[in-house]
Each structure stands twice: as structure tokens, then as C-alpha cells.
Coordinates of C-alpha atoms and ligand atoms in Angstrom, one line a residue:
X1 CA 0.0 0.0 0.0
X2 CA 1.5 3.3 -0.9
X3 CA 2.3 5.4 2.0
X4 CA 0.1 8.7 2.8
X5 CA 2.2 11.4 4.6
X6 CA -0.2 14.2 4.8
X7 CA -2.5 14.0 7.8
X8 CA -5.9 13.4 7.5
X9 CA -8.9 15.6 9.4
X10 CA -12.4 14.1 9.1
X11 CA -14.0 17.1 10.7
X12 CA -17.7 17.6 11.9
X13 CA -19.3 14.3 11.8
X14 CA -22.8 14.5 13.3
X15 CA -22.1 11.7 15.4
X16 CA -18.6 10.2 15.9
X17 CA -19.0 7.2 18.1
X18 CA -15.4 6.6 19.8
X19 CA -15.9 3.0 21.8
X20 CA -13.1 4.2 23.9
X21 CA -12.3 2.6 26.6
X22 CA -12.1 -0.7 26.2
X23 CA -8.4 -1.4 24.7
X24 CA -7.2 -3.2 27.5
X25 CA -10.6 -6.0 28.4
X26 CA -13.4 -6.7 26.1
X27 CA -16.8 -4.5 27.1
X28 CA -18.8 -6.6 29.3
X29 CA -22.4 -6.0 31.0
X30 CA -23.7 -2.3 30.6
X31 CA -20.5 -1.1 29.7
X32 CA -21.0 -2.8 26.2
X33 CA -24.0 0.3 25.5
X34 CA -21.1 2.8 26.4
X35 CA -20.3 3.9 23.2
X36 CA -18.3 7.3 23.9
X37 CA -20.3 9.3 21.4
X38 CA -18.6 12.8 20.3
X39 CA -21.9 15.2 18.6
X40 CA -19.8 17.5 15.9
X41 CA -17.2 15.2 16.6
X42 CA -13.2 15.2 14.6
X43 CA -10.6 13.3 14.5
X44 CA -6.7 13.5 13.1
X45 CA -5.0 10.8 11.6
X46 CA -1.2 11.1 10.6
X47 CA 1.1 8.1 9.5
X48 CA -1.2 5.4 9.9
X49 CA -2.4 6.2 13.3
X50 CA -4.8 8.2 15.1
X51 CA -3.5 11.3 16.6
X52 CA -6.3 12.9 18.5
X53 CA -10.1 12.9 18.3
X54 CA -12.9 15.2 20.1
X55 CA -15.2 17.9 19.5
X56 CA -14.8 19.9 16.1
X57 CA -13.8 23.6 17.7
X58 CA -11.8 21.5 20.1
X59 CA -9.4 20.0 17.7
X60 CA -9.5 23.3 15.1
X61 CA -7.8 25.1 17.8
X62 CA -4.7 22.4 18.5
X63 CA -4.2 22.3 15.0
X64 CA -4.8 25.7 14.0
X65 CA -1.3 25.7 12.3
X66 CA -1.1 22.6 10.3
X67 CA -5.1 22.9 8.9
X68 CA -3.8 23.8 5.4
X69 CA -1.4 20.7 5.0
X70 CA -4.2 18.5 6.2
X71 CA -6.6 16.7 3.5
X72 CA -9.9 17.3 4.8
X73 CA -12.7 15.1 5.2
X74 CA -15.9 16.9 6.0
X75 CA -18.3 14.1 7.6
X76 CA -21.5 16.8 8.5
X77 CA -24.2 15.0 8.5
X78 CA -22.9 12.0 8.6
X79 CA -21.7 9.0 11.2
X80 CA -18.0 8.1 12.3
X81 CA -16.9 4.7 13.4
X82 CA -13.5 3.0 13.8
X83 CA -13.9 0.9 11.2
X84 CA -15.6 -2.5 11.7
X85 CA -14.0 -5.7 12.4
X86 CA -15.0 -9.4 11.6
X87 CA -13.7 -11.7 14.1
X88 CA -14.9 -14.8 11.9
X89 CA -14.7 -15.8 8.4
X90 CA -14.1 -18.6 6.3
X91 CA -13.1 -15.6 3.4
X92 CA -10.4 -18.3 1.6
X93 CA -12.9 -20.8 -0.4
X94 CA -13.5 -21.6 -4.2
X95 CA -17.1 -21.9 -5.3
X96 CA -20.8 -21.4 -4.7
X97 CA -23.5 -23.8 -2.9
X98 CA -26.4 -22.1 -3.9
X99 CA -27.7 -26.0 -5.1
X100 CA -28.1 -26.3 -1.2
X101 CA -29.5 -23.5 -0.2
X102 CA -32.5 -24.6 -2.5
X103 CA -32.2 -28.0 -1.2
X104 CA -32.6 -26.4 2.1
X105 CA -35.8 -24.5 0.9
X106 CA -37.2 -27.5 0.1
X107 CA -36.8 -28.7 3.4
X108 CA -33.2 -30.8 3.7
X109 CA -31.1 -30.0 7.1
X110 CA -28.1 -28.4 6.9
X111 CA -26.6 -31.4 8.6
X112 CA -27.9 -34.2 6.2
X113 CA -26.7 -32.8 3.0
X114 CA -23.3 -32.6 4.8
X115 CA -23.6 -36.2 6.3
X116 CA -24.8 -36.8 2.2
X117 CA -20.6 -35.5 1.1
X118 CA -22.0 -31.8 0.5
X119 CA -21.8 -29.2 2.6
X120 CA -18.1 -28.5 3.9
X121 CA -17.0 -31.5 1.7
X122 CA -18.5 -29.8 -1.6
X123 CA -16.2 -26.3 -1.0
X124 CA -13.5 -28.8 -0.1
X125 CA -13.6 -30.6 -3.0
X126 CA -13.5 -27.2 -5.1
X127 CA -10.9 -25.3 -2.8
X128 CA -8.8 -28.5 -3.8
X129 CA -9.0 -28.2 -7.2
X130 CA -8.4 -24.3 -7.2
X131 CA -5.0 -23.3 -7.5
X132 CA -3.8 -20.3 -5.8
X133 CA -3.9 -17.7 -8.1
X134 CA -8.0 -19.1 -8.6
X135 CA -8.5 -19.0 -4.6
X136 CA -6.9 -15.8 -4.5
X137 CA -8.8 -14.0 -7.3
X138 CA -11.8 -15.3 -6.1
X139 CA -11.2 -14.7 -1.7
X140 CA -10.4 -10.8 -3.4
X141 CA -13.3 -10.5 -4.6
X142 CA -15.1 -10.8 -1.1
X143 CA -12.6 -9.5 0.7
X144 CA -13.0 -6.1 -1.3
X145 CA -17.0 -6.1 -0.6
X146 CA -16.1 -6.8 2.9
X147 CA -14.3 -3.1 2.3
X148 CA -17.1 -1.5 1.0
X149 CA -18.8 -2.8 4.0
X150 CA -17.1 -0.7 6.5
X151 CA -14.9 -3.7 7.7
X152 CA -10.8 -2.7 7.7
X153 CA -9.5 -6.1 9.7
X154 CA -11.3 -10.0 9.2
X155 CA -10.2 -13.0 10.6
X156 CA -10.2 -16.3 7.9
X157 CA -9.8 -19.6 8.3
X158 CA -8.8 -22.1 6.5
X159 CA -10.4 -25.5 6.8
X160 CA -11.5 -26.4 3.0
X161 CA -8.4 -28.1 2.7
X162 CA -7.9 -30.7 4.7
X163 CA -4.8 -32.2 3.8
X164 CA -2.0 -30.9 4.7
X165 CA -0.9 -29.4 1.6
X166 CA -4.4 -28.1 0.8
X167 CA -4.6 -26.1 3.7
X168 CA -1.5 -24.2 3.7
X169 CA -2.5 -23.2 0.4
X170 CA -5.8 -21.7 2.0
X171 CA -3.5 -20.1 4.6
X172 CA -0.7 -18.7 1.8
X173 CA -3.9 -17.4 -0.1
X174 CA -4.6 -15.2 3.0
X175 CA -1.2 -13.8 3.4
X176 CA -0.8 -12.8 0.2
X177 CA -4.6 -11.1 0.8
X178 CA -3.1 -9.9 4.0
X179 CA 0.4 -8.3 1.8
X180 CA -1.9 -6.8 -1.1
X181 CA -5.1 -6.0 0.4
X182 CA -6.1 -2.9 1.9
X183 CA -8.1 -4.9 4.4
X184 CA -5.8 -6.9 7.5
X185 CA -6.3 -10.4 7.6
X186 CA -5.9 -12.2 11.2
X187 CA -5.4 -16.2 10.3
X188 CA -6.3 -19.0 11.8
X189 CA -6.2 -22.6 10.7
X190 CA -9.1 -25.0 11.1
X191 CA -8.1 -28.1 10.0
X192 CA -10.9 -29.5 12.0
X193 CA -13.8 -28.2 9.9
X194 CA -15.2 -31.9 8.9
X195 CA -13.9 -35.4 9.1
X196 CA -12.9 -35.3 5.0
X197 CA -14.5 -38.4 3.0
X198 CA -11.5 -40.1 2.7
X199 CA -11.2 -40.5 6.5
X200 CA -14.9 -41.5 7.3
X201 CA -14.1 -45.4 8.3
X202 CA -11.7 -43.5 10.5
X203 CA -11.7 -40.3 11.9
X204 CA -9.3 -41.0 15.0
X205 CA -6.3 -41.6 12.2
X206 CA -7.8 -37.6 11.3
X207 CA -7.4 -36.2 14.4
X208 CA -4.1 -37.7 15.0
X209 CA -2.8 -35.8 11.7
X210 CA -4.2 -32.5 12.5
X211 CA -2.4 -33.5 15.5
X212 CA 0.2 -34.5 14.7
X213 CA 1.7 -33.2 11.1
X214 CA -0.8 -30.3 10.3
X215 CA -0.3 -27.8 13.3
X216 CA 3.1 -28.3 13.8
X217 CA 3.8 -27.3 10.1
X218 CA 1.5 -24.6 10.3
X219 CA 3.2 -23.0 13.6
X220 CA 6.5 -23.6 11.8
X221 CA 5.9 -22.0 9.0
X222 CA 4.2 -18.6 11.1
X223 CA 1.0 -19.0 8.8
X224 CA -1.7 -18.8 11.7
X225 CA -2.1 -17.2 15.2
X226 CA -5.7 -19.3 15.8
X227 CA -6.5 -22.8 16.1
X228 CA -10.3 -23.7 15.9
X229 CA -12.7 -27.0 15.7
X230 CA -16.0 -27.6 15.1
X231 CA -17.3 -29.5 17.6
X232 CA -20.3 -30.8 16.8
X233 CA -22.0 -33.9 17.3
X234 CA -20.9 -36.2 13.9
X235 CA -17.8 -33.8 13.4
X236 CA -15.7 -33.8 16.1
X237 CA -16.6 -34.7 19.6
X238 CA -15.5 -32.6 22.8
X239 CA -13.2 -35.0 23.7
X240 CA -11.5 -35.0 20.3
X241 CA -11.9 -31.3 20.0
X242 CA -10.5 -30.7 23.2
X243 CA -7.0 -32.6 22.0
X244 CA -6.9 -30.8 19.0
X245 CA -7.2 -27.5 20.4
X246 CA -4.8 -28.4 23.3
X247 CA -2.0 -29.6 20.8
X248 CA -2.5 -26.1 19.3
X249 CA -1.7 -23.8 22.6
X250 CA 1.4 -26.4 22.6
X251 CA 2.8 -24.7 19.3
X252 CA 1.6 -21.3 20.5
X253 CA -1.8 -21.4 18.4
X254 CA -4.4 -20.0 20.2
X255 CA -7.9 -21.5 20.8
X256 CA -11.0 -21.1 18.9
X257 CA -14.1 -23.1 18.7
X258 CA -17.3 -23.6 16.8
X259 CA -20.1 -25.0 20.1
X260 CA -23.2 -25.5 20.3
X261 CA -24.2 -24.6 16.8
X262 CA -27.0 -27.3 16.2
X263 CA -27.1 -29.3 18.8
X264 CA -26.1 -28.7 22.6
X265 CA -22.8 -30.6 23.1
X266 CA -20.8 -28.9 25.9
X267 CA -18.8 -26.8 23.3
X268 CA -19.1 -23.8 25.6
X269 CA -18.0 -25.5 28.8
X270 CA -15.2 -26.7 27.1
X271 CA -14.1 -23.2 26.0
X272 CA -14.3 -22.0 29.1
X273 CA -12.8 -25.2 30.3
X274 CA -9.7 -24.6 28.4
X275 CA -9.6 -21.0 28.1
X276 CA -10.6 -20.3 24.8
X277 CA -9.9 -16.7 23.6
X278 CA -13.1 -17.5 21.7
X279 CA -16.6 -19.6 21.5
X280 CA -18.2 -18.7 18.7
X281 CA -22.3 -19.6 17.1
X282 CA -23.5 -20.9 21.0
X283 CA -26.9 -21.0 19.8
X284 CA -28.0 -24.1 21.7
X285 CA -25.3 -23.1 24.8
X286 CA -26.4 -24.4 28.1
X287 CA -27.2 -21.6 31.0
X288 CA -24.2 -23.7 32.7
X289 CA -21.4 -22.8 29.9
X290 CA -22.6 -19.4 29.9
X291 CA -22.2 -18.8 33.2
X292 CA -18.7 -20.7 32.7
X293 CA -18.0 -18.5 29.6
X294 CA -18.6 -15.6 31.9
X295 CA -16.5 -16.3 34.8
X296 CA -13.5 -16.9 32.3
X297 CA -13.9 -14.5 30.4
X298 CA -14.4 -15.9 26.9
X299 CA -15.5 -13.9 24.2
X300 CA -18.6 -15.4 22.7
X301 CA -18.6 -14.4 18.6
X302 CA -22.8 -15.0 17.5
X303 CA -23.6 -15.4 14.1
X304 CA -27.0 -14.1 13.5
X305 CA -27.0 -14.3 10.0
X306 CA -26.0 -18.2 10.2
X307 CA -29.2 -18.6 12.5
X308 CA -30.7 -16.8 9.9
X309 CA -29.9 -18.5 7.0
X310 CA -30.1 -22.2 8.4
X311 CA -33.9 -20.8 9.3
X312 CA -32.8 -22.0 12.9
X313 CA -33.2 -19.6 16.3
X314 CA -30.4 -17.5 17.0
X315 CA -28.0 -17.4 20.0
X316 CA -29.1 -15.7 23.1
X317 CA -27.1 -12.6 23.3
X318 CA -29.0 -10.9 25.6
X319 CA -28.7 -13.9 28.3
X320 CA -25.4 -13.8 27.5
X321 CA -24.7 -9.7 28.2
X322 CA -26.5 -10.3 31.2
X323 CA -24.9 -13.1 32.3
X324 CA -21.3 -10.7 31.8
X325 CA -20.0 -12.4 28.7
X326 CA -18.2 -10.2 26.3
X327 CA -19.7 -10.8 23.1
X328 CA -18.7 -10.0 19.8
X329 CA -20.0 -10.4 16.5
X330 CA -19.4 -11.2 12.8
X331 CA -21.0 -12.5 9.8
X332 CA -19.1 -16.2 9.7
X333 CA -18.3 -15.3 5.7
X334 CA -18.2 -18.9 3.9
X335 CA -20.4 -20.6 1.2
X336 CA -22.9 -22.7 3.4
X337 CA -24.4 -21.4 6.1
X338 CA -23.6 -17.6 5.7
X339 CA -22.9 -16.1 2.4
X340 CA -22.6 -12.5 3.3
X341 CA -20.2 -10.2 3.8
X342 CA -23.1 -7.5 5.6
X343 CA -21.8 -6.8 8.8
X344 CA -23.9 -4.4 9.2
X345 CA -26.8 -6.2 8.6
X346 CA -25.8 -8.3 11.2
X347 CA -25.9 -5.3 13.3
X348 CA -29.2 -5.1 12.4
X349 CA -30.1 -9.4 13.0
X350 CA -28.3 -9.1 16.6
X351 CA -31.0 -6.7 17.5
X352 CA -34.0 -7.7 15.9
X353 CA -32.6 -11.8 16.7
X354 CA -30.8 -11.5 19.6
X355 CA -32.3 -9.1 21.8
X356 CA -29.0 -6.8 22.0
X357 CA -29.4 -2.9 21.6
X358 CA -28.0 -1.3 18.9
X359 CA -25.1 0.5 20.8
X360 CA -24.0 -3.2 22.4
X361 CA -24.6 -4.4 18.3
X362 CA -21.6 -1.7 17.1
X363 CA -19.7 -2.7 20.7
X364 CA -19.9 -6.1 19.2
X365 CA -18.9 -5.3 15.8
X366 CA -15.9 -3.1 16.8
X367 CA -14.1 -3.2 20.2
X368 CA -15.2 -6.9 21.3
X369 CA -14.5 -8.4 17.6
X370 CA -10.6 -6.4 18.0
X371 CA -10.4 -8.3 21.2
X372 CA -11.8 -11.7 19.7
X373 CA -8.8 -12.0 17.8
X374 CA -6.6 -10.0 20.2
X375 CA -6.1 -7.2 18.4
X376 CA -8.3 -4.9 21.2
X377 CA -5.1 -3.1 21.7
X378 CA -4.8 -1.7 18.2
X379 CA -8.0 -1.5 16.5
X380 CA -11.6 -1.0 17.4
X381 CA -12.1 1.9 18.9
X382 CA -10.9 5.5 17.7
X383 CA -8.7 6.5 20.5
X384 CA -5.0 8.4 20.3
X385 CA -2.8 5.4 19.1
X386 CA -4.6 2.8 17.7
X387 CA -4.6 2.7 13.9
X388 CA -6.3 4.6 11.8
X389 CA -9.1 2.5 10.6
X390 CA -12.4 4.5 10.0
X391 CA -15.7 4.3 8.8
X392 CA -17.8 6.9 7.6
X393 CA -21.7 6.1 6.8
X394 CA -23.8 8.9 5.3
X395 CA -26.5 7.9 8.0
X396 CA -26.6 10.8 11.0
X397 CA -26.3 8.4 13.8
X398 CA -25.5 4.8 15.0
X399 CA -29.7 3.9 14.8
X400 CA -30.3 4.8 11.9
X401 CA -27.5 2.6 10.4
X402 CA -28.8 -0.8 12.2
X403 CA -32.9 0.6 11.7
X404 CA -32.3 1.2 7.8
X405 CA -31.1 -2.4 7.2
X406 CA -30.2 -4.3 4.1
X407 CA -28.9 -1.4 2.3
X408 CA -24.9 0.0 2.4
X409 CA -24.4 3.2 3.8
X410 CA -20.7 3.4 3.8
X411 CA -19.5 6.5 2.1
X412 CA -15.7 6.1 3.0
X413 CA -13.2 4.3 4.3
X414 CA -9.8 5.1 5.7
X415 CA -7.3 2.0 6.4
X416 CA -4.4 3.1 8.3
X417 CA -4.6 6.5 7.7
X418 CA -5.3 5.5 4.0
X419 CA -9.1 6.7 2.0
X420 CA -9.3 3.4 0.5
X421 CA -13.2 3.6 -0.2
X422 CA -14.4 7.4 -1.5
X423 CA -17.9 7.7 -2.3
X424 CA -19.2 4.2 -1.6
X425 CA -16.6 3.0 -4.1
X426 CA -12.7 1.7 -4.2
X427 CA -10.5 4.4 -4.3
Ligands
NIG1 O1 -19.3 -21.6 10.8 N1 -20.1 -24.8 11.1 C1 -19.1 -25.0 10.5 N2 -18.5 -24.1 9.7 C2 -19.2 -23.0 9.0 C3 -19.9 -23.5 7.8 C4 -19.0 -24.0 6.8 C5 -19.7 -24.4 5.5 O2 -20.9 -24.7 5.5 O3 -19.1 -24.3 4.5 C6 -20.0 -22.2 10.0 O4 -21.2 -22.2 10.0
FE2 FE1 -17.8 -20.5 11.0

């Protein structure tokens, strides 16, 4: 990315919503609805990094000498946010299921046309026939609508490999993103995403190579910071899940999970058992691994739009505020359950679904989703420091941007101190 040295001064945004605060612990309780909110509010960005935000006359004044070498960005009228982060995405995949989502229409489980070899085994099979310059063409693609979504920083996993080989080409796919792409890519390798077809009769000898062979040689080679399973109930069981994620945190991987998506099966209690950084779907989640969740302070990630999609009922997130988990949210980006990149929409689902206000929605969407893939030091919130990553919707406040849903209202976006998006469009 080519270097900006001028400063930047977004000046007068009717609303500039700050989410300061919480750099050093995910929001938790009531503090998730706090979300710092500057009326007339301005903020200066110079070499990547936000120097100093606060009222418009406020911020006129300190730089009263340096306003002419400044590019100014006049946000009247309009909302500021730092920009938004996904903490959960399967971006890396070749392909389209939309043969399932009809099949799904028409009444088949999401479950049974996996347990049938579609499903994860259908992107599989394509993501292994891709080679990298295909996977990375067509992971682009996304990730620049992600962009134009207000989102400057996704996680992706990989996990539509499954062999070795096949998944470091996922994870290579999302460096090179990472390199090239405006947007920053956090990795994290999920090598248990299904039992692959050619392990059915066995899926111990699986385990053992994830094990084994695959996260050794992904820590070696640097090409992921998370480790996650899905543990579900004909995938991978908590007991295998719990190995898996265990062998990870021995070559510094940290650990993720997919619990309690369709069926209760302890996945948050193991989470918290093992101190997961995350726990992520929790739509069946028992009161018990909520209340473990809480006391260790796992972040729970809920996918509303996956509930939505798989016509299932969402994850409680009020329950789970109240019960003082830190909860984050995303739009779990991948072919089958959740093709979207929205994460605004699910803004918009996490209230109408899940019972959460809209301030606690953008807390989840920011600040909690930085700390979801410990980055709550750096990004999410616009405070002196932290990058500078910003989001600029032509909408006057935070409500009106969750209660006029389905439709983008990102006007611009600045990645590291850099307009990358300029009129709703790529700059
Ligand atoms: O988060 N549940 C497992 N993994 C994804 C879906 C992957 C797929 O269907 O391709 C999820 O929902
Ligand atoms: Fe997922």
C-alpha cells in the first residue's frame, strides 16, 4: 500500500461514536451500551495512526497551524466509526452452494446434505481443485465487498483443505490477501472443519494428523495465530476437540471453537474449560457454559446471520450480556451457512434476533470483535494510538444505520490513515 504522509482531518461528523475505553478487556455488562459518542465530533490521523479525536472547535484550535497541509474530510451529516471488524470468516474458499441452499428450501437439514458428502466437503472438493492464483482471485473478490462494507480487519480460516498441503494453500492465499489488500487479515487454521470423505471409516487416524503433522507445520511456518474445531455432534466430539485445540496452545496457536451450533454438546464448557480466547455460534449453549464463559472471560462471537440462514433460532445474546460475557459479532463469511459479507446487517439481525441494543450491536462489531482475535489493543475503537481505521456512513447516527437495514451506507473508508473507499466505491 502506498504510504500517505499528509494528515488526515475528518471534521464535523454529526455523530462520531469513539468506543473508547475498552483497549485493554473486552466490554462486558452495561458497559457494552457505552459507546463514547462525540456530537460535531473530529478526528486527526497522521502516519497510519490516530493522533487525537474530540469535539470539532476543540481539535481546530490544537491544529490551527497545520489545517492547510491537512486533506480534509468533511463528515457533517454524517456518522463516524472506527472501522468495523470481523472476528470470523471462512473468506479463503473456491465456489458457490447455492444447489443447497435450494435443497434447504425445500426442506433438507443443513446437517444431512453434509452427512450426504456436501456441505463442507463440496467447498473442499472445489478449494482443492483451485490453485492459488484461482483461490486468490476469487477470496479478493469478497474481501474487497467486505471493504465496502465498513470492515478494515477480518479473521479467515482455512479449513476447505484438509490435507496438509491443501490447507497451507488456503493459509498462503490469505497472506498474500493480508500483503496486497487494503483490508488486514488475522489467520487462523481449522483443519478440523469436517472429518474429509477419505477418513470416514476413520476419523481417530484424522485427528491424530491434525495433530500431529498439520499444526506443527503450520506454527513452523508462522502461517496462523488461531487454532479452531468444530465441535459438533458427527464432526468432532468434545473429547476430540479438546486434544486438538490443546495440541494447538502447545505450538503457540491460540484456541478457537465452533459450540453448540445445532445441537447442545458442551462446546461452551469446554471453552471455558480450556480458556478459549473464543466460543463462537452458542446457539443451543447451556445456562451452565454461559455462566462458565462468563466467569472466564471468553469472548462469545454469535452469528446471526448463520441462525438466519439455516432458518434456525439465533443465539441468546441478551442472556449472555447479562450473564457478563463479552460478546462480539461477525458474519461467519463462507459458502454454506452464511454467504454474506453484511456486517452491518448483522448489526441489524443481533437486535431484531438476539435481543441486544444497537449500541452493544456496534460494541460487538468493533471493540469486542478487536479483542476476539486480540487485536483490542490496536483497533476498534478510535482513540490516540490505535490505527487509523475508519468508517464513515452517510447515516446521522449509530440507529439509523442498524434501523435502515439491508442497504450500504458506507460513504468512506480510511485504512491506516489511508481513504481506501471514496464515495461508496474503491479508491
Ligand atoms: O461456521 N459450522 C461450521 N462451519 C461453518 C460453515 C461452513 C460451510 O458450510 O461451508 C460455520 O457455519
Ligand atoms: Fe464458522
Amino acid at each position: 500500500m502506498n504510504k500517505q504522509t499528509k494528515p488526515v482531518f475528518i471534521r464535523n461528523a454529526s455523530q462520531l461514536v469513539s468506543l473508547a475505553g475498552g483497549s485493554e478487556a473486552p466490554l462486558v455488562g452495561k458497559r457494552m451500551g457505552e459507546l463514547g459518542i462525540i456530537e460535531n465530533g473530529s478526528v486527526w490521523l497522521e502516519d497510519g495512526i490516530i493522533r487525537a479525536v474530540g469535539r470539532d472547535d476543540e481539535l481546530a484550535e490544537v491544529y490551527r497551524d497545520r489545517l492547510q497541509e491537512a486533506e480534509i474530510i468533511h463528515a457533517s451529516g454524517r456518522l463516524v466509526t472506527p472501522g468495523l471488524v470481523d472476528p470470523h470468516t471462512h473468506l479463503v474458499h473456491a465456489g458457490t452452494r447455492e444447489n443447497e441452499f435450494h435443497m434447504r428450501l425445500q426442506g433438507a437439514t443443513y446437517m444431512e446434505i453434509m452427512n450426504n458428502g456436501g456441505g463442507i466437503h463440496a467447498t473442499t472438493s472445489a478449494t482443492r481443485k483451485a490453485d492459488h492464483e484461482t483461490l486468490f482471485a476469487q477470496s479478493k473478490k469478497r474481501l474487497d465487498q467486505f471493504l465496502l462494507h465498513g470492515v478494515t480487519t477480518v479473521e479467515a480460516k482455512s479449513g476447505y483443505g484438509l490435507t496438509l498441503e491443501d490447507e497451507i494453500k488456503q493459509l498462503e492465499v490469505a497472506k498474500q490477501l493480508n500483503e496486497q489488500h487494503a483490508v488486514d487479515i488475522v489467520s487462523t487454521f481449522m483443519g478440523a472443519h469436517a472429518v474429509p470423505k477419505e477418513f470416514k471409516e476413520n476419523p481417530d487416524r484424522f485427528v491424530e494428523l491434525v495433530i500431529e503433522e498439520m499444526i506443527p507445520e503450520v506454527a513452523r511456518r508462522g502461517l496462523a495465530e488461531f487454532n479452531d474445531v468444530f465441535c459438533e455432534r458427527g464432526v468432532f466430539t468434545p473429547e476430540q476437540s479438546k486434544r486438538i485445540l490443546e495440541a494447538g496452545v502447545k505450538h503457540g496457536l491460540l484456541p478457537k471453537i465452533h459450540a453448540d451450533e445445532i445441537e447442545p454438546y458442551e462446546g461452551a464448557e469446554l471453552a471455558a474449560d480450556i480458556g478459549a480466547v473464543s466460543a463462537d455460534h452458542l446457539l443451543r449453549a447451556s445456562d451452565n457454559g454461559i455462566r462458565m464463559m462468563a466467569e472466564k472471560g471468553v469472548i462469545a462471537v454469535l452469528l446471526p446471520g448463520t441462525a438466519f440462514f439455516l432458518m434456525a433460532e439465533s443465539a441468546n445474546g441478551r442472556k449472555m450480556i447479562d450473564a457478563g460475557v463479552p460478546v462480539a459479532i461477525s458474519t461467519d463469511c463462507n459458502p454454506g451457512s452464511s454467504p454474506t459479507v453484511s456486517l452491518p446487517l448483522i448489526m441489524n439481525l443481533s437486535c431484531l434476533k438476539m435481543g441486544m441494543t444497537p449500541a452493544e450491536a456496534l460494541a460487538g462489531a468493533t471493540i469486542n470483535a478487536a479483542h476476539a482475535i486480540k487485536r483490542g489493543h490496536e483497533i476498534g475503537s478510535i482513540e490516540p494510538g490505535k490505527k487509523a481505521d475508519i468508517a464513515i456512513f452517510d447515516v446521522p447516527n449509530y440507529l439509523v444505520l442498524q434501523y435502515r437495514y439491508g442497504v450500504n451506507h458506507v460513504h468512506t473508508v480510511i485504512k491506516a490513515g489511508v481513504k481506501v473507499v471514496d464515495g461508496g466505491r474503491l479508491a
